[in-house]
CSV table of C-alpha atoms in Angstrom, one decimal:
chain,number,residue,atom,x,y,z
A,931,MET,CA,0.0,0.0,0.1
A,932,ASP,CA,1.2,3.4,-0.9
A,933,THR,CA,2.1,6.0,1.9
A,934,HIS,CA,0.1,9.1,1.6
A,935,VAL,CA,1.4,12.8,2.2
A,936,HIS,CA,-1.3,15.5,2.2
A,937,GLY,CA,-3.7,13.0,0.6
A,938,VAL,CA,-1.4,12.2,-2.2
A,939,SER,CA,0.2,8.7,-2.6
A,940,MET,CA,4.0,8.2,-3.0
A,941,ALA,CA,3.4,7.0,-6.6
A,942,THR,CA,1.9,10.2,-7.5
A,943,ARG,CA,4.5,12.2,-5.5
A,944,ARG,CA,7.3,10.6,-7.4
A,945,LYS,CA,5.6,11.7,-10.7
A,946,TRP,CA,4.4,15.4,-10.8
A,947,TYR,CA,3.1,16.2,-7.2
A,948,HIS,CA,5.4,18.9,-6.0
A,949,SER,CA,4.2,19.1,-2.4
A,950,ASP,CA,4.8,22.4,-0.7
A,951,LEU,CA,6.2,24.2,-3.9
A,952,SER,CA,5.3,27.7,-3.5
A,953,ARG,CA,3.2,29.7,-6.4
A,954,HIS,CA,6.3,31.7,-7.1
A,955,ALA,CA,8.6,28.7,-7.4
A,956,ALA,CA,6.1,26.8,-9.5
A,957,GLU,CA,5.9,29.8,-12.0
A,958,ALA,CA,9.8,30.1,-12.2
A,959,LEU,CA,10.1,26.3,-12.7
A,960,LEU,CA,7.4,26.2,-15.5
A,961,LEU,CA,8.5,29.4,-17.2
A,962,ASN,CA,12.2,28.4,-17.3
A,963,ASN,CA,12.0,24.7,-18.1
A,964,GLY,CA,8.6,24.1,-19.0
A,965,VAL,CA,6.8,24.4,-22.3
A,966,ASP,CA,3.3,25.3,-23.3
A,967,GLY,CA,1.1,22.6,-21.8
A,968,SER,CA,3.3,21.8,-19.0
A,969,TYR,CA,1.6,21.5,-15.6
A,970,LEU,CA,2.1,20.3,-11.9
A,971,LEU,CA,0.2,19.7,-8.8
A,972,ARG,CA,1.2,21.3,-5.6
A,973,ASN,CA,-0.4,22.1,-2.1
A,974,SER,CA,-2.6,25.2,-1.9
A,975,ASN,CA,-2.4,27.6,1.0
A,976,ASP,CA,-6.0,27.2,1.5
A,977,GLY,CA,-5.7,24.4,4.0
A,978,PRO,CA,-5.4,20.4,4.1
A,979,GLU,CA,-6.8,18.6,1.3
A,980,CYS,CA,-6.8,21.6,-1.0
A,981,PHE,CA,-4.4,21.7,-4.0
A,982,ALA,CA,-3.4,24.0,-6.8
A,983,LEU,CA,-2.9,23.0,-10.5
A,984,SER,CA,-0.2,25.3,-12.1
A,985,VAL,CA,-0.3,25.2,-15.9
A,986,ARG,CA,2.1,27.1,-18.4
A,987,ALA,CA,0.0,28.8,-21.2
A,988,LYS,CA,2.5,30.2,-23.6
A,989,ASP,CA,4.3,33.0,-21.6
A,990,SER,CA,2.3,32.9,-18.5
A,991,VAL,CA,1.3,30.4,-15.8
A,992,LYS,CA,-2.3,29.8,-14.5
A,993,HIS,CA,-3.2,28.4,-11.2
A,994,PHE,CA,-6.5,26.6,-10.5
A,995,HIS,CA,-8.1,25.3,-7.5
A,996,VAL,CA,-8.4,21.5,-6.8
A,997,THR,CA,-10.7,21.2,-3.7
A,998,ARG,CA,-12.1,18.2,-1.7
A,999,ARG,CA,-15.8,18.2,-0.8
A,1000,ASP,CA,-17.8,15.3,0.5
A,1001,ASN,CA,-14.8,13.0,0.2
A,1002,CYS,CA,-14.6,13.8,-3.6
A,1003,TYR,CA,-12.0,16.0,-5.4
A,1004,MET,CA,-13.5,18.8,-7.4
A,1005,PHE,CA,-11.9,20.4,-10.3
A,1006,GLY,CA,-13.7,22.6,-12.9
A,1007,PHE,CA,-17.0,20.8,-13.6
A,1008,ASN,CA,-15.9,17.3,-12.6
A,1009,GLU,CA,-15.6,15.5,-9.5
A,1010,PHE,CA,-13.5,12.6,-8.7
A,1011,PRO,CA,-13.9,9.8,-6.1
A,1012,THR,CA,-10.3,9.8,-5.1
A,1013,LEU,CA,-7.1,12.0,-5.8
A,1014,GLU,CA,-5.7,9.0,-7.9
A,1015,ASP,CA,-8.8,9.2,-10.2
A,1016,PHE,CA,-8.1,12.8,-10.6
A,1017,VAL,CA,-4.6,12.0,-11.5
A,1018,LYS,CA,-5.6,9.3,-14.0
A,1019,HIS,CA,-7.8,11.9,-15.8
A,1020,PHE,CA,-4.7,13.7,-16.9
A,1021,ALA,CA,-3.3,10.8,-18.9
A,1022,ASN,CA,-6.0,11.5,-21.6
A,1023,GLN,CA,-4.4,15.1,-22.1
A,1024,PRO,CA,-7.9,17.1,-21.0
A,1025,LEU,CA,-8.5,20.4,-22.7
A,1026,LEU,CA,-8.6,23.3,-20.0
A,1027,GLY,CA,-10.1,26.6,-20.7
A,1028,SER,CA,-9.8,29.8,-18.4
A,1029,ASP,CA,-12.0,32.9,-17.7
A,1030,THR,CA,-9.9,34.7,-20.3
A,1031,GLY,CA,-10.8,32.2,-23.1
A,1032,THR,CA,-7.2,30.9,-23.1
A,1033,LEU,CA,-7.5,27.0,-24.1
A,1034,MET,CA,-4.7,24.6,-22.8
A,1035,VAL,CA,-4.1,21.2,-23.5
A,1036,LEU,CA,-2.6,19.5,-20.4
A,1037,LYS,CA,0.0,17.3,-22.0
A,1038,ASN,CA,3.3,17.6,-20.1
A,1039,PRO,CA,3.4,17.0,-16.4
A,1040,TYR,CA,6.5,18.4,-14.9
A,1041,PRO,CA,8.2,15.7,-12.9
A,1042,TRP,CA,8.9,16.1,-9.1
A,1043,ARG,CA,12.3,14.3,-9.6
A,1044,VAL,CA,14.6,15.2,-12.4
A,1045,GLU,CA,17.9,13.5,-13.2
A,1046,GLU,CA,20.8,16.0,-12.4
A,1047,PRO,CA,24.6,15.7,-12.6
A,1048,SER,CA,26.7,15.5,-9.5
A,1049,ILE,CA,29.1,18.1,-10.7
A,1050,TYR,CA,30.3,21.1,-8.7
A,1051,GLU,CA,32.6,24.0,-9.5
A,1052,SER,CA,36.0,24.4,-7.5
A,1053,VAL,CA,36.4,27.8,-5.5
A,1054,ARG,CA,39.5,29.7,-6.7
A,1055,VAL,CA,38.8,33.0,-5.3
A,1056,HIS,CA,37.1,33.7,-2.0
A,1057,THR,CA,37.4,37.2,-0.3
A,1058,ALA,CA,35.0,39.7,1.3
A,1059,ILE,CA,34.8,43.0,-0.7
A,1060,GLN,CA,33.1,44.9,2.2
A,1061,THR,CA,33.6,44.9,6.0
A,1062,GLY,CA,31.4,45.4,9.1
A,1063,ARG,CA,28.5,43.8,7.7
A,1064,ASN,CA,26.5,41.0,9.5
A,1065,GLU,CA,23.6,38.6,8.6
A,1066,ASN,CA,21.0,41.6,9.3
A,1067,ASP,CA,22.4,43.1,6.2
A,1068,LEU,CA,21.5,40.1,4.0
A,1069,VAL,CA,18.1,41.1,2.3
A,1070,PRO,CA,16.8,38.1,0.0
A,1071,ASN,CA,15.5,39.5,-3.2
A,1072,ALA,CA,13.8,38.1,-6.3
A,1073,PRO,CA,11.6,39.6,-8.8
A,1074,ALA,CA,7.8,39.1,-8.3
A,1075,LEU,CA,6.6,36.7,-11.2
A,1076,GLY,CA,2.8,36.8,-11.1
A,1077,THR,CA,2.0,36.2,-14.9
A,1078,LYS,CA,-1.3,36.8,-16.5
A,1079,GLU,CA,-2.4,37.3,-20.1
A,1080,GLY,CA,-5.6,37.7,-22.2
A,1081,TYR,CA,-7.5,40.0,-24.6
A,1082,LEU,CA,-8.5,43.4,-23.5
A,1083,ILE,CA,-10.0,46.3,-25.5
A,1084,LYS,CA,-7.5,49.1,-25.4
A,1085,GLN,CA,-8.1,52.7,-26.2
A,1086,GLY,CA,-5.7,54.3,-28.9
A,1087,ALA,CA,-3.2,57.0,-28.1
A,1088,PHE,CA,-4.3,59.5,-30.7
A,1089,VAL,CA,-7.4,58.4,-32.6
A,1090,LYS,CA,-9.5,57.4,-29.5
A,1091,ASN,CA,-11.0,54.3,-31.0
A,1092,TRP,CA,-10.8,51.0,-29.3
A,1093,LYS,CA,-9.1,47.7,-30.5
A,1094,GLN,CA,-8.8,44.3,-29.2
A,1095,ARG,CA,-5.2,43.7,-28.0
A,1096,TRP,CA,-3.5,40.5,-26.5
A,1097,PHE,CA,-1.8,41.4,-23.2
A,1098,THR,CA,0.9,39.7,-21.4
A,1099,LEU,CA,2.1,40.4,-18.0
A,1100,SER,CA,5.5,39.0,-16.7
A,1101,ARG,CA,7.7,40.3,-14.0
A,1102,TYR,CA,7.4,44.1,-14.2
A,1103,GLU,CA,6.6,44.3,-18.0
A,1104,LEU,CA,2.9,44.6,-19.6
A,1105,LYS,CA,3.2,44.0,-23.2
A,1106,TYR,CA,0.3,44.2,-25.7
A,1107,PHE,CA,0.4,42.6,-29.2
A,1108,ARG,CA,-1.8,43.1,-32.2
A,1109,ASP,CA,-2.8,39.5,-31.8
A,1110,ARG,CA,-2.0,36.4,-29.7
A,1111,GLU,CA,0.0,34.8,-32.4
A,1112,CYS,CA,2.2,37.9,-32.9
A,1113,ASP,CA,5.8,37.6,-31.5
A,1114,GLU,CA,6.8,41.3,-31.3
A,1115,PRO,CA,4.7,43.4,-28.9
A,1116,ILE,CA,3.4,46.8,-30.2
A,1117,ARG,CA,4.5,48.3,-26.8
A,1118,THR,CA,6.0,47.2,-23.5
A,1119,LEU,CA,4.9,49.2,-20.4
A,1120,ASP,CA,7.5,49.2,-17.5
A,1121,LEU,CA,5.3,49.0,-14.3
A,1122,ARG,CA,8.1,50.5,-12.4
A,1123,GLU,CA,6.9,53.7,-14.0
A,1124,CYS,CA,3.2,53.2,-13.3
A,1125,SER,CA,1.8,55.2,-10.2
A,1126,ALA,CA,-1.6,53.8,-10.1
A,1127,VAL,CA,-4.1,51.1,-11.5
A,1128,GLN,CA,-7.8,51.5,-10.7
A,1129,PHE,CA,-11.3,51.0,-12.2
A,1130,ASP,CA,-12.4,53.8,-14.5
A,1131,TYR,CA,-15.8,55.2,-15.0
A,1132,SER,CA,-14.7,58.3,-17.2
A,1133,GLN,CA,-15.1,56.3,-20.4
A,1134,ASP,CA,-18.4,55.3,-21.9
A,1135,ARG,CA,-17.6,51.5,-21.5
A,1136,VAL,CA,-18.1,48.9,-18.9
A,1137,ASN,CA,-15.3,46.8,-17.1
A,1138,CYS,CA,-12.8,49.5,-17.9
A,1139,PHE,CA,-9.8,50.2,-15.9
A,1140,CYS,CA,-6.7,52.6,-16.3
A,1141,LEU,CA,-2.9,52.6,-15.7
A,1142,VAL,CA,-1.3,55.9,-15.0
A,1143,PHE,CA,2.1,56.6,-16.3
A,1144,PRO,CA,3.9,60.2,-16.3
A,1145,GLU,CA,3.4,60.6,-19.8
A,1146,ARG,CA,0.1,59.0,-20.5
A,1147,THR,CA,-2.9,57.2,-19.0
A,1148,PHE,CA,-3.9,53.9,-20.6
A,1149,TYR,CA,-7.3,52.7,-20.6
A,1150,ALA,CA,-8.4,49.1,-21.3
A,1151,CYS,CA,-11.6,46.9,-20.9
A,1152,ALA,CA,-12.1,43.5,-20.1
A,1153,LYS,CA,-15.0,41.4,-21.3
A,1154,THR,CA,-16.4,40.8,-17.7
A,1155,GLY,CA,-16.2,42.6,-14.4
A,1156,VAL,CA,-14.6,39.7,-13.0
A,1157,GLU,CA,-11.9,39.6,-15.6
A,1158,ALA,CA,-11.2,43.5,-15.0
A,1159,ASP,CA,-11.1,42.8,-11.2
A,1160,GLU,CA,-8.3,40.0,-11.7
A,1161,TRP,CA,-6.3,42.3,-14.0
A,1162,ILE,CA,-6.7,45.2,-11.4
A,1163,LYS,CA,-5.8,43.0,-8.4
A,1164,ILE,CA,-2.7,41.6,-9.9
A,1165,LEU,CA,-1.3,44.8,-11.3
A,1166,LYS,CA,-1.9,46.4,-8.0
A,1167,TRP,CA,0.0,43.6,-6.2
A,1168,LYS,CA,3.0,44.2,-8.8
A,1169,LEU,CA,2.9,47.8,-7.9
A,1170,SER,CA,3.1,47.0,-4.1
A,1171,GLN,CA,6.0,44.7,-4.8
A,1172,ILE,CA,7.7,47.4,-6.5
A,1173,ARG,CA,7.4,49.9,-3.8
A,1174,LYS,CA,8.6,47.3,-1.4
A,1175,GLY,CA,11.7,46.9,-3.4
A,1176,GLN,CA,11.2,43.4,-4.5
């Protein structure tokens, strides 16, 4: 009989269950080493028997809840009697759609254990370049990931018409493209120069929000209020991370 950890058997654990891997680490892992359609299962911060499925979708990573209710595991519109049944479901490469309309084929489980060489560099130079500092001066720092992508309706700069554009958010860059299939962005916005993100009611449109930059305020509209709220929340979170110096 398999030993279970957090409700997941060791057989599954050896495959693509990443236990207490954080959201940040999952994004870094999938963006750096994964491909479109790569995914992994990890524990959620919402409590025991709650999990998160992290999926790479092109240049972003999306996270989905997997919850337990009445001794069944709930994911999307399906329920599974056991977590093992849920895992077996992925052998058929399910098609997953998000609120943004993005469709993902889950075809590449990212393994928990990867073969790696036991090779290490030799230290040839080791000297301090500063003095008088201690462990309190060590400040851990890593760029906040928090990716998102999707279509938004954007107002033009000179001709005030509205056009659909594909937006991607990664680290501190918000890019928009003519279409999802385009490789080169029309423009890249550096969020370190953005002073505010908020819902906007000045335009004759619903689900609209704005990003305030020194030289211009950008207006964009989502298809739904929920989607607009998601964009605002993650953009505000990015700004808060910038102000913290992270």
